[in-house]
Short mmCIF file of C-alpha atoms in Angstrom, two decimals:
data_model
loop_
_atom_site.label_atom_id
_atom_site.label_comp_id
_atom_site.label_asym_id
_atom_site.label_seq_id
_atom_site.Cartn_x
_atom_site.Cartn_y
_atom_site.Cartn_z
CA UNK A 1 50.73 -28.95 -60.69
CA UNK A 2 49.18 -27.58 -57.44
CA UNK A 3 49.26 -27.69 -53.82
CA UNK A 4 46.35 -29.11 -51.43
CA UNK A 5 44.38 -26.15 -50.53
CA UNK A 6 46.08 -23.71 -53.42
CA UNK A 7 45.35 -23.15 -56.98
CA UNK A 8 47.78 -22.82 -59.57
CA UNK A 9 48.01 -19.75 -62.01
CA UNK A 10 50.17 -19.60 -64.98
CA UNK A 11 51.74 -16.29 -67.25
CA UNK A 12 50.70 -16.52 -70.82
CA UNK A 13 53.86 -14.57 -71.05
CA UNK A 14 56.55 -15.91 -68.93
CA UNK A 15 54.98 -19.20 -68.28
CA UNK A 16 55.69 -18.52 -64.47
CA UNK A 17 53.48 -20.39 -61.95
CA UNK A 18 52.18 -18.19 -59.38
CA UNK A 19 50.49 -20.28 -56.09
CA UNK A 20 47.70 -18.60 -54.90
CA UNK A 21 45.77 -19.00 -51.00
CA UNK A 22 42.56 -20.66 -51.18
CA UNK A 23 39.40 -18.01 -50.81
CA UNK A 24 38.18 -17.31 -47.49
CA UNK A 25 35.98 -19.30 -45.52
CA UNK A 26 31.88 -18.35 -45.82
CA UNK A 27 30.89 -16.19 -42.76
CA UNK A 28 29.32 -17.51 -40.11
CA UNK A 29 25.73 -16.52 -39.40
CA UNK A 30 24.76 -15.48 -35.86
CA UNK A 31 23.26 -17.91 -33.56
CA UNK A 32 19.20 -17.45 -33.80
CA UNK A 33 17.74 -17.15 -30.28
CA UNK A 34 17.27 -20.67 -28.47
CA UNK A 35 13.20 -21.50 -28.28
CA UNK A 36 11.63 -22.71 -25.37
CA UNK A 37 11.50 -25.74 -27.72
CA UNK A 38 15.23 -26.04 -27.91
CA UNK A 39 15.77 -25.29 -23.91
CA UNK A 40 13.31 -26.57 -21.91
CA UNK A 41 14.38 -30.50 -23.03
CA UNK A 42 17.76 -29.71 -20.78
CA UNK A 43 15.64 -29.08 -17.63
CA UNK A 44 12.99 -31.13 -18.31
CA UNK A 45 14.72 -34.24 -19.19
CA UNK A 46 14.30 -34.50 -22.59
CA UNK A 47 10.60 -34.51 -23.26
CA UNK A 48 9.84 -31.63 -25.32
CA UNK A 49 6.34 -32.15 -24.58
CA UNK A 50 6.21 -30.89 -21.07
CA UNK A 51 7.22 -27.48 -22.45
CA UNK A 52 4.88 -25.29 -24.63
CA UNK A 53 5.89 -21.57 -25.80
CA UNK A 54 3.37 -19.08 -24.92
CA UNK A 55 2.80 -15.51 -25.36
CA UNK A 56 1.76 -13.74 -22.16
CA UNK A 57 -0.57 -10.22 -22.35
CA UNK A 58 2.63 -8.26 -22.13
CA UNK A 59 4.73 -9.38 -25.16
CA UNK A 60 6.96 -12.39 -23.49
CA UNK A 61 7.80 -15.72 -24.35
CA UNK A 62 8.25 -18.27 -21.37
CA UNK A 63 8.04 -21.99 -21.19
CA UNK A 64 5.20 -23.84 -18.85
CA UNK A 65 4.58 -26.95 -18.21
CA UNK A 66 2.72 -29.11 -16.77
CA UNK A 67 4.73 -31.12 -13.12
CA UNK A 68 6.64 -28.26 -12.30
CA UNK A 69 10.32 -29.28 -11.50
CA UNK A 70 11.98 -27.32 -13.97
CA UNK A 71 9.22 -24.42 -14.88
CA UNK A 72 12.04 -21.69 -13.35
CA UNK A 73 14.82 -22.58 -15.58
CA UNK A 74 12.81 -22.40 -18.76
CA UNK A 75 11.05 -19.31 -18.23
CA UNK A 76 14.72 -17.81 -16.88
CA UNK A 77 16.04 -19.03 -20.62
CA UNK A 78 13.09 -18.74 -22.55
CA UNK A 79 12.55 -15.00 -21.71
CA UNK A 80 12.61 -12.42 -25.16
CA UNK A 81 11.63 -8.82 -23.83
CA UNK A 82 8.96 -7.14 -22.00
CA UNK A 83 7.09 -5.18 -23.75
CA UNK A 84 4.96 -3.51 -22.04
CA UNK A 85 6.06 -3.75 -18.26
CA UNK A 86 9.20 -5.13 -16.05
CA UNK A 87 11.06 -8.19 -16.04
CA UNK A 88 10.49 -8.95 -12.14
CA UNK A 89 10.90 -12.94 -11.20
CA UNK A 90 11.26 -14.52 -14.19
CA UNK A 91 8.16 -12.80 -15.55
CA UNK A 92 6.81 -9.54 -16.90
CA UNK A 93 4.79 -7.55 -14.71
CA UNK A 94 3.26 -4.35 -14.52
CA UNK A 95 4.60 -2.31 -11.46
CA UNK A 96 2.08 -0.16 -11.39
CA UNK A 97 -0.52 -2.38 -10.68
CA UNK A 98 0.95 -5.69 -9.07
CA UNK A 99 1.26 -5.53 -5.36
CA UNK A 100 3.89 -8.49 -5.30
CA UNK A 101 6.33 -5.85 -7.60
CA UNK A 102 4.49 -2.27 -6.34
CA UNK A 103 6.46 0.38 -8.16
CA UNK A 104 9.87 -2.01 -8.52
CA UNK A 105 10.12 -5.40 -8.43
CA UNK A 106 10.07 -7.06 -4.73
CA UNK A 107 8.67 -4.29 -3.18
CA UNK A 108 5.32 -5.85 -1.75
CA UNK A 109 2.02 -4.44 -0.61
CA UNK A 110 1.06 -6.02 2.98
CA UNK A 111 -2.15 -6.16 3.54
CA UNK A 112 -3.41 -4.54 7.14
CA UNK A 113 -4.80 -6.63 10.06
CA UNK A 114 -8.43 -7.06 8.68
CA UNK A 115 -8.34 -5.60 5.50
CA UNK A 116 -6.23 -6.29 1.98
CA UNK A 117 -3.82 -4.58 0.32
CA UNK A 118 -3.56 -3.26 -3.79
CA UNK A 119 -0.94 -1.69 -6.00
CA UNK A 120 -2.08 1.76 -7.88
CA UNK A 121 -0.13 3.67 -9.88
CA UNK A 122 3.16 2.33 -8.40
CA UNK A 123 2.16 3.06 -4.74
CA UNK A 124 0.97 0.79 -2.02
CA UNK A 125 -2.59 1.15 -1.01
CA UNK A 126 -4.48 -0.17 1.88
CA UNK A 127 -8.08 -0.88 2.50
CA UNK A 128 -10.28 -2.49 4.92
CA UNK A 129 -13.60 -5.24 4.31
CA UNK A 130 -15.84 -3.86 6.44
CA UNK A 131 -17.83 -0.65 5.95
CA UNK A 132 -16.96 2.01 8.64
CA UNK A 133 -13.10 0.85 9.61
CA UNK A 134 -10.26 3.03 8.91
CA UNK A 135 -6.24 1.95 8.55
CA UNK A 136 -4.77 3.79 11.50
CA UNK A 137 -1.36 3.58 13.61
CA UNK A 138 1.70 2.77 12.63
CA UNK A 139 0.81 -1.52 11.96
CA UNK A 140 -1.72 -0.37 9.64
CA UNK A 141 -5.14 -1.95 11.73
CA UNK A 142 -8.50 -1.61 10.83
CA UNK A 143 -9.93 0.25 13.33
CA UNK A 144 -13.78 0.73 13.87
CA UNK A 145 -13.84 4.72 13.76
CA UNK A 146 -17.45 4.89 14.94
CA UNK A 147 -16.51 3.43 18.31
CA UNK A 148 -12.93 3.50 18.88
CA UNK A 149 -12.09 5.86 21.46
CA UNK A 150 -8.48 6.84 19.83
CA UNK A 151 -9.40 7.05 16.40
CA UNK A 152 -13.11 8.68 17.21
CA UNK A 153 -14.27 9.58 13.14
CA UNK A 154 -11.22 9.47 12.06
CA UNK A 155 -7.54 7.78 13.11
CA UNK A 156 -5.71 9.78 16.00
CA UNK A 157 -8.57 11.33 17.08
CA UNK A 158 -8.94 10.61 20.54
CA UNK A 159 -11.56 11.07 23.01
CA UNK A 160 -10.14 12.89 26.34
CA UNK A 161 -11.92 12.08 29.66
CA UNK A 162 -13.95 14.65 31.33
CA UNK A 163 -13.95 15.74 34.67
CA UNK A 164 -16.99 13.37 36.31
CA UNK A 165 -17.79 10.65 33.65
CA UNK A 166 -15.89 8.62 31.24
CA UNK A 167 -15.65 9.01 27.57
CA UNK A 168 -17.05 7.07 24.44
CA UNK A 169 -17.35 7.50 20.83
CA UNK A 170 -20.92 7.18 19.69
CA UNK A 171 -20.89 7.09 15.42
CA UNK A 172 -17.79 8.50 15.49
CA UNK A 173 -18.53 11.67 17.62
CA UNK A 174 -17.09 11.55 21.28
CA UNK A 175 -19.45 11.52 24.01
CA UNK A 176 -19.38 11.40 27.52
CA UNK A 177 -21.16 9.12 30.41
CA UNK A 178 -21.25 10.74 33.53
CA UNK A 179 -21.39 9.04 36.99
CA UNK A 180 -23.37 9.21 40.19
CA UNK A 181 -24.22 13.29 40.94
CA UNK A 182 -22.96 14.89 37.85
CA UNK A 183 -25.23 15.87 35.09
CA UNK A 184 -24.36 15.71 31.02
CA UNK A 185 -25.19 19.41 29.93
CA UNK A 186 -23.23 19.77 26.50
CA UNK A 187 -20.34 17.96 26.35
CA UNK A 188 -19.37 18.03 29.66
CA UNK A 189 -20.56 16.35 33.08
CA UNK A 190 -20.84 18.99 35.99
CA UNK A 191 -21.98 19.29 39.34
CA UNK A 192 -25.58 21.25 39.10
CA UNK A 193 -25.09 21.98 42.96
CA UNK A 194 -22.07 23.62 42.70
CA UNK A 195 -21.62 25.18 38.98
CA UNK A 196 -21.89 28.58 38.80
CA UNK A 197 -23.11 27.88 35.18
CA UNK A 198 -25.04 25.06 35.47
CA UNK A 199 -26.77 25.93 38.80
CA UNK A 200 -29.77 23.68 39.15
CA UNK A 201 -29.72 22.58 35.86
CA UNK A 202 -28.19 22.98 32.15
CA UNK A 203 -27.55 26.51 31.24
CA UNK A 204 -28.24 28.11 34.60
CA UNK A 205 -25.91 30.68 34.84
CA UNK A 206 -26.02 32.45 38.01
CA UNK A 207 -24.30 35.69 36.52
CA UNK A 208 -27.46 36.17 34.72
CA UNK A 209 -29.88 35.31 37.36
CA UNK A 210 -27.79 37.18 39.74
CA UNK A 211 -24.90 39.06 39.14
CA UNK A 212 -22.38 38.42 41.46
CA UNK A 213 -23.63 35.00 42.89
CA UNK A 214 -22.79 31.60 43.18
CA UNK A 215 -23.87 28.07 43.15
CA UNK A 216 -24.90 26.66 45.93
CA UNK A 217 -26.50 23.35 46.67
CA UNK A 218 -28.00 24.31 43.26
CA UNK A 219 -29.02 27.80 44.07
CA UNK A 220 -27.61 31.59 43.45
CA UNK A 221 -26.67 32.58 46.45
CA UNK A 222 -24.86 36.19 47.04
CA UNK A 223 -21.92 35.67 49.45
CA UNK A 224 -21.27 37.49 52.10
CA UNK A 225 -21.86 40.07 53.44
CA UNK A 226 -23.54 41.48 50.09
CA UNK A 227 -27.39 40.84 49.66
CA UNK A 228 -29.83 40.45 46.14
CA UNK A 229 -31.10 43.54 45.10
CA UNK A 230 -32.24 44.18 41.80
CA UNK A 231 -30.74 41.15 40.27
CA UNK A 232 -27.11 42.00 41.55
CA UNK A 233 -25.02 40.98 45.00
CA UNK A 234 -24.74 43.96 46.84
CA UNK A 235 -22.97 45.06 49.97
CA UNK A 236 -26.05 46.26 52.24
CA UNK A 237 -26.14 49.93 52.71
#
């Protein structure tokens, strides 16, 4: 005679019955990983054929499909590793090269004001379309560098005004425009009727046309009471 759920054993010797527990239960094997298959039906409504399991280049599994309402909730569920870059989103990207996820994920490259933006190697880049413009200040602009007076061949390089003309930056070199009764010599605008190095002209220097002199209405003239002699203002003897 036996129990329910125990077996009965019996002593050749003393003909004692001995009850014994039933074996243990089989064990349980672990749960395999749910399939896009087996999750996407629960966002999706129950039509497995909205949802397709795909590999992506870096190594992870994600649902797609095809209207859209649930896509986030699959690939949120559906995601098995990264392989090869960062789980950022609900998707594996490379942060060294995607300028939504630039070196981390979230961390976005903004483009400048005429000009687009790129991730490279993790840092934020800049650059602008047209040939000749430069990202300066500190709103990242593209800035024409041949003709911008602050950022003259390069950013924060300003042009300063001269004395006797206004400035301007010619392919990318500052220049100057002088107004009514100065002349350009060099860089500069100056007054040939009163420079003592420009008297009469560019490069007129009236300490080598006469020592001692100055410019006056464009000629070297020795003050007085000293007098030309030799090439030098002297006092007369």
């Amino acid at each position: 005679m036996s129990l329910p759920g125990f077996s009965a054993f019996v002593s050749l010797s003393k003909l004692d019955i001995i009850m014994l527990p039933p074996p243990p239960p089989p064990p349980i094997p672990p749960p395999k990983p749910p399939s896009c298959l087996d999750l996407c039906p629960d966002f999706c409504g129950g039509t497995i054929s909205m949802c397709k399991k795909l590999r992506d280049p870096f190594g992870v599994y994600h649902c797609r499909q095809v209207i859209g309402p649930c896509l986030e909730g699959c690939r949120a569920l559906c995601m098995h590793g990264c392989d090869n870059g960062r789980i950022c989103g609900f998707r594996c990207v490379d942060t060294n090269k995607d300028k939504s996820n630039c070196g981390g994920c979230g961390i976005q490259c903004k483009a400048p004001e005429g000009g687009s933006a790129f991730c490279k190697g993790g840092i934020c880049q800049q650059k602008c379309d047209q040939p000749g413009f430069m990202v300066c200040g500190d709103k990242g602009k593209c800035t024409n560098i041949k003709s911008d007076l602050n950022n003259c061949g390069h950013c924060d390089t300003p042009c300063p005004p001269p004395i006797g003309g206004t400035p301007k930056c010619v392919g990318g070199i500052c220049e100057v425009s002088c107004s009514l009764g100065y002349t350009k010599c060099g860089s500069a605008c100056v007054d040939t009727l009163t420079d003592n190095n420009n008297c009469g002209g560019c490069g007129r220097s009236c300490s080598t046309i006469l020592s001692g002199s100055t410019c006056v209405s464009g000629q070297c003239q020795c003050p007085s009471p000293t007098i030309p002699v030799e090439g030098r203002c002297i006092i007369h003897p």
